[in-house]
Tab-separated table of C-alpha atoms in Angstrom:
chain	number	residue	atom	x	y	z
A	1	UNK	CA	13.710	12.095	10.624
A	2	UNK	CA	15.814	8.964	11.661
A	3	UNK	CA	18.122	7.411	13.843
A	4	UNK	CA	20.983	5.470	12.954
A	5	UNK	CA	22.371	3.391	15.805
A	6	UNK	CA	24.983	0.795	16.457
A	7	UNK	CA	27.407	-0.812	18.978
A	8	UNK	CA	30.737	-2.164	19.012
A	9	UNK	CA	32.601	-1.348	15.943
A	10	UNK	CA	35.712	-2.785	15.745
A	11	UNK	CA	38.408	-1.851	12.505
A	12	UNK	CA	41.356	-4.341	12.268
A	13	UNK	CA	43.465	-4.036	9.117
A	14	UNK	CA	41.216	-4.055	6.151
A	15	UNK	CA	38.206	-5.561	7.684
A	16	UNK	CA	35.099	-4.293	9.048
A	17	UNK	CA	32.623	-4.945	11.875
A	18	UNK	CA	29.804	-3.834	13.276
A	19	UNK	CA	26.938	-5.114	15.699
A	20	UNK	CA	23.963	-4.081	16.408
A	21	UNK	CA	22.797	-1.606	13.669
A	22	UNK	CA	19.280	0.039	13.681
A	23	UNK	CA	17.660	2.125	11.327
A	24	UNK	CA	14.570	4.300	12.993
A	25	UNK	CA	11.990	6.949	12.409
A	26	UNK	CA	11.713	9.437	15.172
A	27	UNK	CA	8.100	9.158	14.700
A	28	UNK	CA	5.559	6.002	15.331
A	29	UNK	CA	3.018	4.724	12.163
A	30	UNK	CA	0.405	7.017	13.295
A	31	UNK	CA	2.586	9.902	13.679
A	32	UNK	CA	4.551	9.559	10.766
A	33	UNK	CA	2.226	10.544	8.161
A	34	UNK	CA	0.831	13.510	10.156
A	35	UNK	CA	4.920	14.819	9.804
A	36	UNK	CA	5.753	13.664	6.644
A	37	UNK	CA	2.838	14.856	4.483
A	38	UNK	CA	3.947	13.396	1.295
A	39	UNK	CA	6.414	10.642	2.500
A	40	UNK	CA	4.114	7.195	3.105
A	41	UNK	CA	6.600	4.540	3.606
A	42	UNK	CA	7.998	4.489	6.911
A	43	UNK	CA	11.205	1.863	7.205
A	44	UNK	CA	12.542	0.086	10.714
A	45	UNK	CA	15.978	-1.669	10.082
A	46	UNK	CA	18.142	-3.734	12.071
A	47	UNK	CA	21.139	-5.790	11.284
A	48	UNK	CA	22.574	-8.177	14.034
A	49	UNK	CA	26.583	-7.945	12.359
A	50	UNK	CA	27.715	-5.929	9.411
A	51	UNK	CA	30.876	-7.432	8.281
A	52	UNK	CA	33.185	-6.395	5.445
A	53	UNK	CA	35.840	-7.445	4.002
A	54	UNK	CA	38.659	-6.068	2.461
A	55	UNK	CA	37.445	-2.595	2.648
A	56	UNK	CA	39.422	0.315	1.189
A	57	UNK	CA	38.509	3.879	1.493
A	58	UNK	CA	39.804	6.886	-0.153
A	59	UNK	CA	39.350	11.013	-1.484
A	60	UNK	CA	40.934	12.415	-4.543
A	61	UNK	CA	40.010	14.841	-7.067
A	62	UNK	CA	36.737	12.311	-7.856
A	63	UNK	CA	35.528	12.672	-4.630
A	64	UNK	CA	34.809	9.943	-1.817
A	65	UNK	CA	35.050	6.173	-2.610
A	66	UNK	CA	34.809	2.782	-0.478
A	67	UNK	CA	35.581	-0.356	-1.960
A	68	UNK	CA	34.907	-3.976	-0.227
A	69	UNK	CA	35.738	-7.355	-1.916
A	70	UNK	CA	32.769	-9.046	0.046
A	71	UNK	CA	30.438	-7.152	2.763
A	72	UNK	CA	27.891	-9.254	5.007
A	73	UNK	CA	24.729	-8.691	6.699
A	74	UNK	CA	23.542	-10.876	9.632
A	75	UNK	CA	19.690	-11.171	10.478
A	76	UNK	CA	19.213	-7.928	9.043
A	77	UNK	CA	15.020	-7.152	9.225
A	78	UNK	CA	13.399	-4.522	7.666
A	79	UNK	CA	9.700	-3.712	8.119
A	80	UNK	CA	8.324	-1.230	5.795
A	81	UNK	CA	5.009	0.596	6.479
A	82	UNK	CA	2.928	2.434	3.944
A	83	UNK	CA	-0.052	4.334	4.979
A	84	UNK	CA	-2.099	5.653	1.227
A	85	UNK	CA	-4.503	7.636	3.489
A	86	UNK	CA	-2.608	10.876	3.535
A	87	UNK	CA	-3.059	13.132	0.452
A	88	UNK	CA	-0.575	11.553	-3.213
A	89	UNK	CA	2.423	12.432	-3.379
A	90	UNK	CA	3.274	15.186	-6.252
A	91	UNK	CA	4.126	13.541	-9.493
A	92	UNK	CA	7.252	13.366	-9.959
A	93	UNK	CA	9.724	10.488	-11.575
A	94	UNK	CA	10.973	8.178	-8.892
A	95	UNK	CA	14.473	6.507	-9.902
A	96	UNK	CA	14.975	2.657	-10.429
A	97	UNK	CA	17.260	0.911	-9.088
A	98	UNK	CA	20.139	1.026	-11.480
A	99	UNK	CA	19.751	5.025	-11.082
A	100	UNK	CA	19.639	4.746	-7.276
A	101	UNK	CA	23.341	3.117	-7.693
A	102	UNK	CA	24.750	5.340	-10.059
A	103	UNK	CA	23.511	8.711	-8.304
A	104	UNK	CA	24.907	7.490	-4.898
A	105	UNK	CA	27.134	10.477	-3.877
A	106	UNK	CA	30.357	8.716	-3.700
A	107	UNK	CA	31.828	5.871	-5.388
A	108	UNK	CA	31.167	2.845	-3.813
A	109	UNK	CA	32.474	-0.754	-5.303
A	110	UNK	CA	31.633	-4.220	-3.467
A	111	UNK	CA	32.356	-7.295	-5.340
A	112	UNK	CA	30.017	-9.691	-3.700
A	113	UNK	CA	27.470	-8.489	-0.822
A	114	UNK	CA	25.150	-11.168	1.245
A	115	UNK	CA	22.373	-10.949	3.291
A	116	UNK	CA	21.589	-14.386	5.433
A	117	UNK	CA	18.887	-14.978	7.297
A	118	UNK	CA	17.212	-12.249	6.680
A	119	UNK	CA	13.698	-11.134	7.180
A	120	UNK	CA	11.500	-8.170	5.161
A	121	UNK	CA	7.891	-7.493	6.033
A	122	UNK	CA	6.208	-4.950	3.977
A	123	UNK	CA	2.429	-3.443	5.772
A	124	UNK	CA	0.034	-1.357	3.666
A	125	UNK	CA	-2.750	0.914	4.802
A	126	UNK	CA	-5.110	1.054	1.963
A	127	UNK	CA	-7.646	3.679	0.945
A	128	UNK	CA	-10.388	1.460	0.128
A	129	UNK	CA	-10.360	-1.207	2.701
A	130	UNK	CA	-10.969	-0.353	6.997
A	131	UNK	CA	-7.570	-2.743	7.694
A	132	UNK	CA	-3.933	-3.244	6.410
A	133	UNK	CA	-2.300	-6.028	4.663
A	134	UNK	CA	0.282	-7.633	5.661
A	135	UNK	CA	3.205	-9.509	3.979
A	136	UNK	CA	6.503	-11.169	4.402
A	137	UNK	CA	9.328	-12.788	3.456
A	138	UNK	CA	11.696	-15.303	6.216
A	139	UNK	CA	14.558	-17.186	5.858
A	140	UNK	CA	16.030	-15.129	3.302
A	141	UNK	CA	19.383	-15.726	1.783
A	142	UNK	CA	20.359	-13.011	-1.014
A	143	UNK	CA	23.825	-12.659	-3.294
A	144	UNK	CA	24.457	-9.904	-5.302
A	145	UNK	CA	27.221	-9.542	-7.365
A	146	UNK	CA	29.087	-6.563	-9.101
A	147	UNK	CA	27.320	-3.721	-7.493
A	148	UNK	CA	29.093	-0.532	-8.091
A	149	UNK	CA	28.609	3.044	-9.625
A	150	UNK	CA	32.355	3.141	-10.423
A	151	UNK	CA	31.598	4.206	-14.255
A	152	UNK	CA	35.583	2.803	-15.343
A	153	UNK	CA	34.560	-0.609	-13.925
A	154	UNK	CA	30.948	-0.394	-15.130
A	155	UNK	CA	32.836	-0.324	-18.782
A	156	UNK	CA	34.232	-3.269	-17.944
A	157	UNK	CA	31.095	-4.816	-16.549
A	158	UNK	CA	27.666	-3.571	-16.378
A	159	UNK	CA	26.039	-6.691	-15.203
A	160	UNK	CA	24.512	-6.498	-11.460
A	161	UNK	CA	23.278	-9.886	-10.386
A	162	UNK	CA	21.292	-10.660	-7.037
A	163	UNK	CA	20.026	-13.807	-6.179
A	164	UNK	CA	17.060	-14.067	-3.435
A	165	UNK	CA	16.029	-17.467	-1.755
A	166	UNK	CA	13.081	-17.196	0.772
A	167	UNK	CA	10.161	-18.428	2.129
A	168	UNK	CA	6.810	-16.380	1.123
A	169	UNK	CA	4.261	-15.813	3.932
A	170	UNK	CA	6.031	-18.992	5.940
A	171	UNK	CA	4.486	-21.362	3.124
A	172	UNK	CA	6.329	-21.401	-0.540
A	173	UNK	CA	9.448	-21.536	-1.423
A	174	UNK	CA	10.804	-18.189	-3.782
A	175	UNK	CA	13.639	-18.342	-5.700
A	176	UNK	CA	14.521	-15.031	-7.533
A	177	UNK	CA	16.599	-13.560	-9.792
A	178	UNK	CA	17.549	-9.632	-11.022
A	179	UNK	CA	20.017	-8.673	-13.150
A	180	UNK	CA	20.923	-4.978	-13.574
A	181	UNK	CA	22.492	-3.204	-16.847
A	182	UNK	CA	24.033	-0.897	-14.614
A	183	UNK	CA	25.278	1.238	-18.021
A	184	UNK	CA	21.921	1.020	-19.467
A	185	UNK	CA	20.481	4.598	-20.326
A	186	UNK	CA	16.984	2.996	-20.394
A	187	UNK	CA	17.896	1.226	-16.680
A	188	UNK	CA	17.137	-2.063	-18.259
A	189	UNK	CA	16.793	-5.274	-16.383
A	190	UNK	CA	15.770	-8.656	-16.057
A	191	UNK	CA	13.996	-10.784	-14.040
A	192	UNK	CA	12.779	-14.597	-13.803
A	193	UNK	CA	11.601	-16.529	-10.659
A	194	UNK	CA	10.060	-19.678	-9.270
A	195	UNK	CA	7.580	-19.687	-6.597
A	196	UNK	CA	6.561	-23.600	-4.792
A	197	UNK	CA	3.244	-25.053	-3.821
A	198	UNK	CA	1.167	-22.571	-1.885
A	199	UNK	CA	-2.669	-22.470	-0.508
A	200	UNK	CA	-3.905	-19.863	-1.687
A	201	UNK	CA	-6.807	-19.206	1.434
A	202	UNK	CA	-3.496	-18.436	3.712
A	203	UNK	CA	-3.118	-15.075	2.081
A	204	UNK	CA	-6.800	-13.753	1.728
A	205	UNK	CA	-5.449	-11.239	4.265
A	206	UNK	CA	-3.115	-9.894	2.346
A	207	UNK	CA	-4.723	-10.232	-1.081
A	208	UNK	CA	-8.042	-8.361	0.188
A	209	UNK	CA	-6.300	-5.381	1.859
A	210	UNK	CA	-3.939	-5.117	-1.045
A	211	UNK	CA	-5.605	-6.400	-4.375
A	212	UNK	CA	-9.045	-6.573	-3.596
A	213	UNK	CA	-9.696	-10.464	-3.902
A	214	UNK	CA	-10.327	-13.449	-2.038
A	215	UNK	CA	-9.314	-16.965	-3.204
A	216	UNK	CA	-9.649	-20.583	-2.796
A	217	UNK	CA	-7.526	-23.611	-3.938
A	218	UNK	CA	-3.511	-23.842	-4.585
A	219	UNK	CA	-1.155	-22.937	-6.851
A	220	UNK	CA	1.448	-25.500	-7.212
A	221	UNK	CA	3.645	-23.751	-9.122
A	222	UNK	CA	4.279	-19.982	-10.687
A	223	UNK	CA	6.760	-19.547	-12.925
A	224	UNK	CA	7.371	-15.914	-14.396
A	225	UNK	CA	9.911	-14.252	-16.688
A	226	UNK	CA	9.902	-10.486	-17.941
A	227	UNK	CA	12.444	-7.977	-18.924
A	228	UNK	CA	12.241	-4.250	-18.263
A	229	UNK	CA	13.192	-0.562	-18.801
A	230	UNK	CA	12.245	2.372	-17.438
A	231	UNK	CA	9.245	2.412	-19.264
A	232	UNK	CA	7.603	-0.924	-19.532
A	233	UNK	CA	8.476	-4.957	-18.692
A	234	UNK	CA	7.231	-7.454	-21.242
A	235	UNK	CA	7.215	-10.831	-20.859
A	236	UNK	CA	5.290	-14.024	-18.979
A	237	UNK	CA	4.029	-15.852	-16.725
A	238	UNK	CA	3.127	-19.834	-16.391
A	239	UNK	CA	0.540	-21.256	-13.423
A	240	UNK	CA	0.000	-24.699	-12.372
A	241	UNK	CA	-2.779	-25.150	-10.036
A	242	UNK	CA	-6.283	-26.719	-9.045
A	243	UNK	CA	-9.674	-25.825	-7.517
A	244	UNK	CA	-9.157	-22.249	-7.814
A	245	UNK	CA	-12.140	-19.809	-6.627
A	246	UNK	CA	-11.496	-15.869	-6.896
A	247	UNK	CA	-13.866	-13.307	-5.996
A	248	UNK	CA	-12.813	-10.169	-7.226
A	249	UNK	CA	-13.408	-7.030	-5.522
A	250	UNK	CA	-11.561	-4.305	-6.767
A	251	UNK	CA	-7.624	-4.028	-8.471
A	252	UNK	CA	-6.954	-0.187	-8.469
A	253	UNK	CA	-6.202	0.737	-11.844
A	254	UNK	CA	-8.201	-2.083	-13.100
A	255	UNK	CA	-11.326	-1.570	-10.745
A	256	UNK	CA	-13.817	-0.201	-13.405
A	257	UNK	CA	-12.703	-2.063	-16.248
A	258	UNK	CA	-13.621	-5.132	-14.131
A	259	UNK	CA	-16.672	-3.745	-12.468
A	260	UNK	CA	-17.912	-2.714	-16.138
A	261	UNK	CA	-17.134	-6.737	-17.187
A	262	UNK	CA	-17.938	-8.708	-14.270
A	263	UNK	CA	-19.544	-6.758	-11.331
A	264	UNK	CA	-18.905	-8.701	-8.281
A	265	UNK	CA	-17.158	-11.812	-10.020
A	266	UNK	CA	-16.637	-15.195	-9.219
A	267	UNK	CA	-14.378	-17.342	-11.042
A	268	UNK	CA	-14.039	-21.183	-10.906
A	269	UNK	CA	-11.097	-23.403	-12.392
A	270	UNK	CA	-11.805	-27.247	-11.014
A	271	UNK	CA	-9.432	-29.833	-11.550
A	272	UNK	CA	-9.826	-31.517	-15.152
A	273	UNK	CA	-11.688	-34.632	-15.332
A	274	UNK	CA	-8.757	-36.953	-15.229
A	275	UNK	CA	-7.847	-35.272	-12.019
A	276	UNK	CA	-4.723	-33.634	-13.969
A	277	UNK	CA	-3.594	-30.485	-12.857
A	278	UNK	CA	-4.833	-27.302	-14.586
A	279	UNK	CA	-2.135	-25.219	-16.697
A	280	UNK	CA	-2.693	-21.316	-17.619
A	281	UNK	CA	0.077	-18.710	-19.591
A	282	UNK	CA	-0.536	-15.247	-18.789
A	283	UNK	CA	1.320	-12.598	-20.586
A	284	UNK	CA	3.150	-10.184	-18.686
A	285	UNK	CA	2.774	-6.199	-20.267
A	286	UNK	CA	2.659	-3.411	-18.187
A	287	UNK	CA	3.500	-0.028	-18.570
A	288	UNK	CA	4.996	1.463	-15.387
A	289	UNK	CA	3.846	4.467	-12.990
A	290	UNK	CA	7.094	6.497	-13.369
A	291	UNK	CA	6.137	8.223	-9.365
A	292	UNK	CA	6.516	4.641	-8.010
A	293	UNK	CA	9.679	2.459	-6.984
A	294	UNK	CA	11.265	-0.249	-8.638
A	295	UNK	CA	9.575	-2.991	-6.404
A	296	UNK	CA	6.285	-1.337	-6.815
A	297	UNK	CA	7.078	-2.080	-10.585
A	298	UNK	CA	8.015	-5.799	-10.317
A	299	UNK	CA	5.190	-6.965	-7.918
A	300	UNK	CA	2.404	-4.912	-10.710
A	301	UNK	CA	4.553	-6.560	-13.540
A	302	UNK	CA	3.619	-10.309	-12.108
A	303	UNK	CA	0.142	-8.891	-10.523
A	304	UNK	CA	-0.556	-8.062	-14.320
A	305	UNK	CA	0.015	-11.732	-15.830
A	306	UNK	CA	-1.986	-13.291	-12.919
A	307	UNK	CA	-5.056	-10.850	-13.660
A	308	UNK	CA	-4.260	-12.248	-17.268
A	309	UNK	CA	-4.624	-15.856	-16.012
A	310	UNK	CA	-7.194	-15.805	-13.169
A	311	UNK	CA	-9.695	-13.503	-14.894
A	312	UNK	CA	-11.741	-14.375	-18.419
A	313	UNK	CA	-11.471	-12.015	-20.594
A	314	UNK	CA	-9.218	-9.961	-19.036
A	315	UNK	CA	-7.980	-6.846	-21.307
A	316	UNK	CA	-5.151	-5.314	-20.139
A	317	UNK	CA	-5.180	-1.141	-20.470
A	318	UNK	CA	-1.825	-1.241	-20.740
A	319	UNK	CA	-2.339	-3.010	-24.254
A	320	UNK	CA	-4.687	0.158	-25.310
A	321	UNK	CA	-2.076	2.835	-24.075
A	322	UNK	CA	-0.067	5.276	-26.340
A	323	UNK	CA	3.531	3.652	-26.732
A	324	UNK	CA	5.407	6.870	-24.762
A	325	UNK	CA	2.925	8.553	-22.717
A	326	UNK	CA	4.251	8.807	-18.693
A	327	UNK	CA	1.688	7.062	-16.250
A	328	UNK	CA	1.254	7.930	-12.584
A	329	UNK	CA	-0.307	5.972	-9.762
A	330	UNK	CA	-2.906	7.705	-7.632
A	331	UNK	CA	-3.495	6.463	-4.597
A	332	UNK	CA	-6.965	7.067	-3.785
């Protein structure tokens, strides 16, 4: 159902290069769906130079394996497009990650892999709402250290490490980081991340499409920090900003419980009287929907401590759920 492209490779020694790569469906956004019953997210990729370094292959009795001391993408940009209209998915137990790694069907070791200048938009068609939202990420740097699914170096060290820098929507600064237990049964992880002054009007169209909300005012800083497993992420989430309006329209999962509370709410947080900025914790709990992927289940993770912050009175389900029960997302 894709194409994979690319144009003057060139193999000297040990090193690697290759210009020109694309990643494409056969089929365009509106066909896609109408092919691919179950399958919603459609992916476009294309990498100016894939370099790598160092880069060993070989078969034995274990099977297939590539190593690389340090692999490089130029420009790569992806553009993701996810269309909920189609009927769900059946619900089965998407892999994180860690599990993506370690089920990869060879062995495949690269000490340090970068990705400069890179540029991710992600587009969803939602169920609720007659248009799609729209976000992005530019002038991304990422780093990631230790990835492998070697399990005799994994022994040795389980720690995967990637470090993003990038600008959100054109306007903020985000700083990221994820680290992987790549050993961990549980596919436990970390992450913590910094996100810089940001008007919050700019990205009404992607909040409404996506969230169901429209907002006013800025956030001057977001600070959040959680830990995860295949199950749940706990942790929190700190908010510095001023003048902040929200009309809430509808959140998915959390559309009746705030119909039920609020109806068509409004929310204002002015500046305090000695013009000071205002300060808000939110606690980060959420259980995850095991049919989902692991960046489904970070964004909901921080989506859950803003609700926490932005919204009086906010009760989280999550808090009210049985400690082991399985959930699963339904899209419409």
């Amino acid at each position: 159902e894709y194409l994979l492209s690319g144009k003057n490779l060139l193999i000297k020694d040990t090193s690697l290069m290759l210009s020109n790569l694309k990643l494409s469906s056969i089929y365009s956004k509106k066909e896609f769906t109408s092919h691919q019953q179950y399958e919603k997210a459609r992916i476009e990729l294309n990498v100016t130079k894939l370099i790598s370094r160092n880069l060993l292959w070989d078969y034995d009795e274990q099977g297939f394996s590539v190593y690389s001391s340090k692999s490089n993408l130029e420009k790569p940009f992806l553009s993701v497009y996810k269309d909920k209209r189609p009927p769900d998915q059946p619900k089965q137990v998407k892999p994180l990650l860690t599990e993506l790694i370690r089920k990869l069907p060879f062995i495949l070791t690269i000490d340090t892999i970068t990705a400069s200048d890179s540029y991710i938009e992600y587009e969803q068609f939602p169920v609720q709402f007659p248009r799609s939202g729209k976000v992005f990420f530019d002038n991304m740097y990422i780093s990631a250290y230790n990835l492998s699914n070697d399990s005799m170096r994994i022994g040795h060290q389980s720690d995967m490490t990637i470090d993003v820098q990038t600008d959100f929507m054109g306007q903020s600064r985000l700083t990221t980081n994820i680290n992987l237990d790549l050993a961990s049964p549980k596919q436990e992880f970390s992450v913590s991340g910094k996100l810089g002054s940001l008007p919050v009007t700019y990205i009404n169209q992607v909040m409404t499409p996506l969230v169901g909300l429209t907002a006013e005012g800025t956030i001057h800083k977001l600070i959040f920090d959680f830990a995860g497993n295949e199950y749940k992420a706990t942790g929190g989430l700190q908010c510095e900003y001023s003048d902040l309006k929200v009309t809430m329209f509808d959140d998915g999962r959390d559309k009746e419980l705030i119909r039920s509370m609020f109806g068509n709410l409004l929310l204002k947080n002015n500046n305090q009287k000695d013009d000071t900025l205002n300060y808000k914790e939110g606690e980060i709990y959420f259980i995850r929907y095991q049919n989902k992927d692991f960046f489904n289940y970070l964004w909901n993770s921080v989506r859950v401590g803003l609700m926490d912050i932005v919204v009086p009175f906010y009760q989280n389900p999550d808090l009210r759920s049985p400690p082991t029960d399985p959930k699963f997302k339904e899209d419409s």
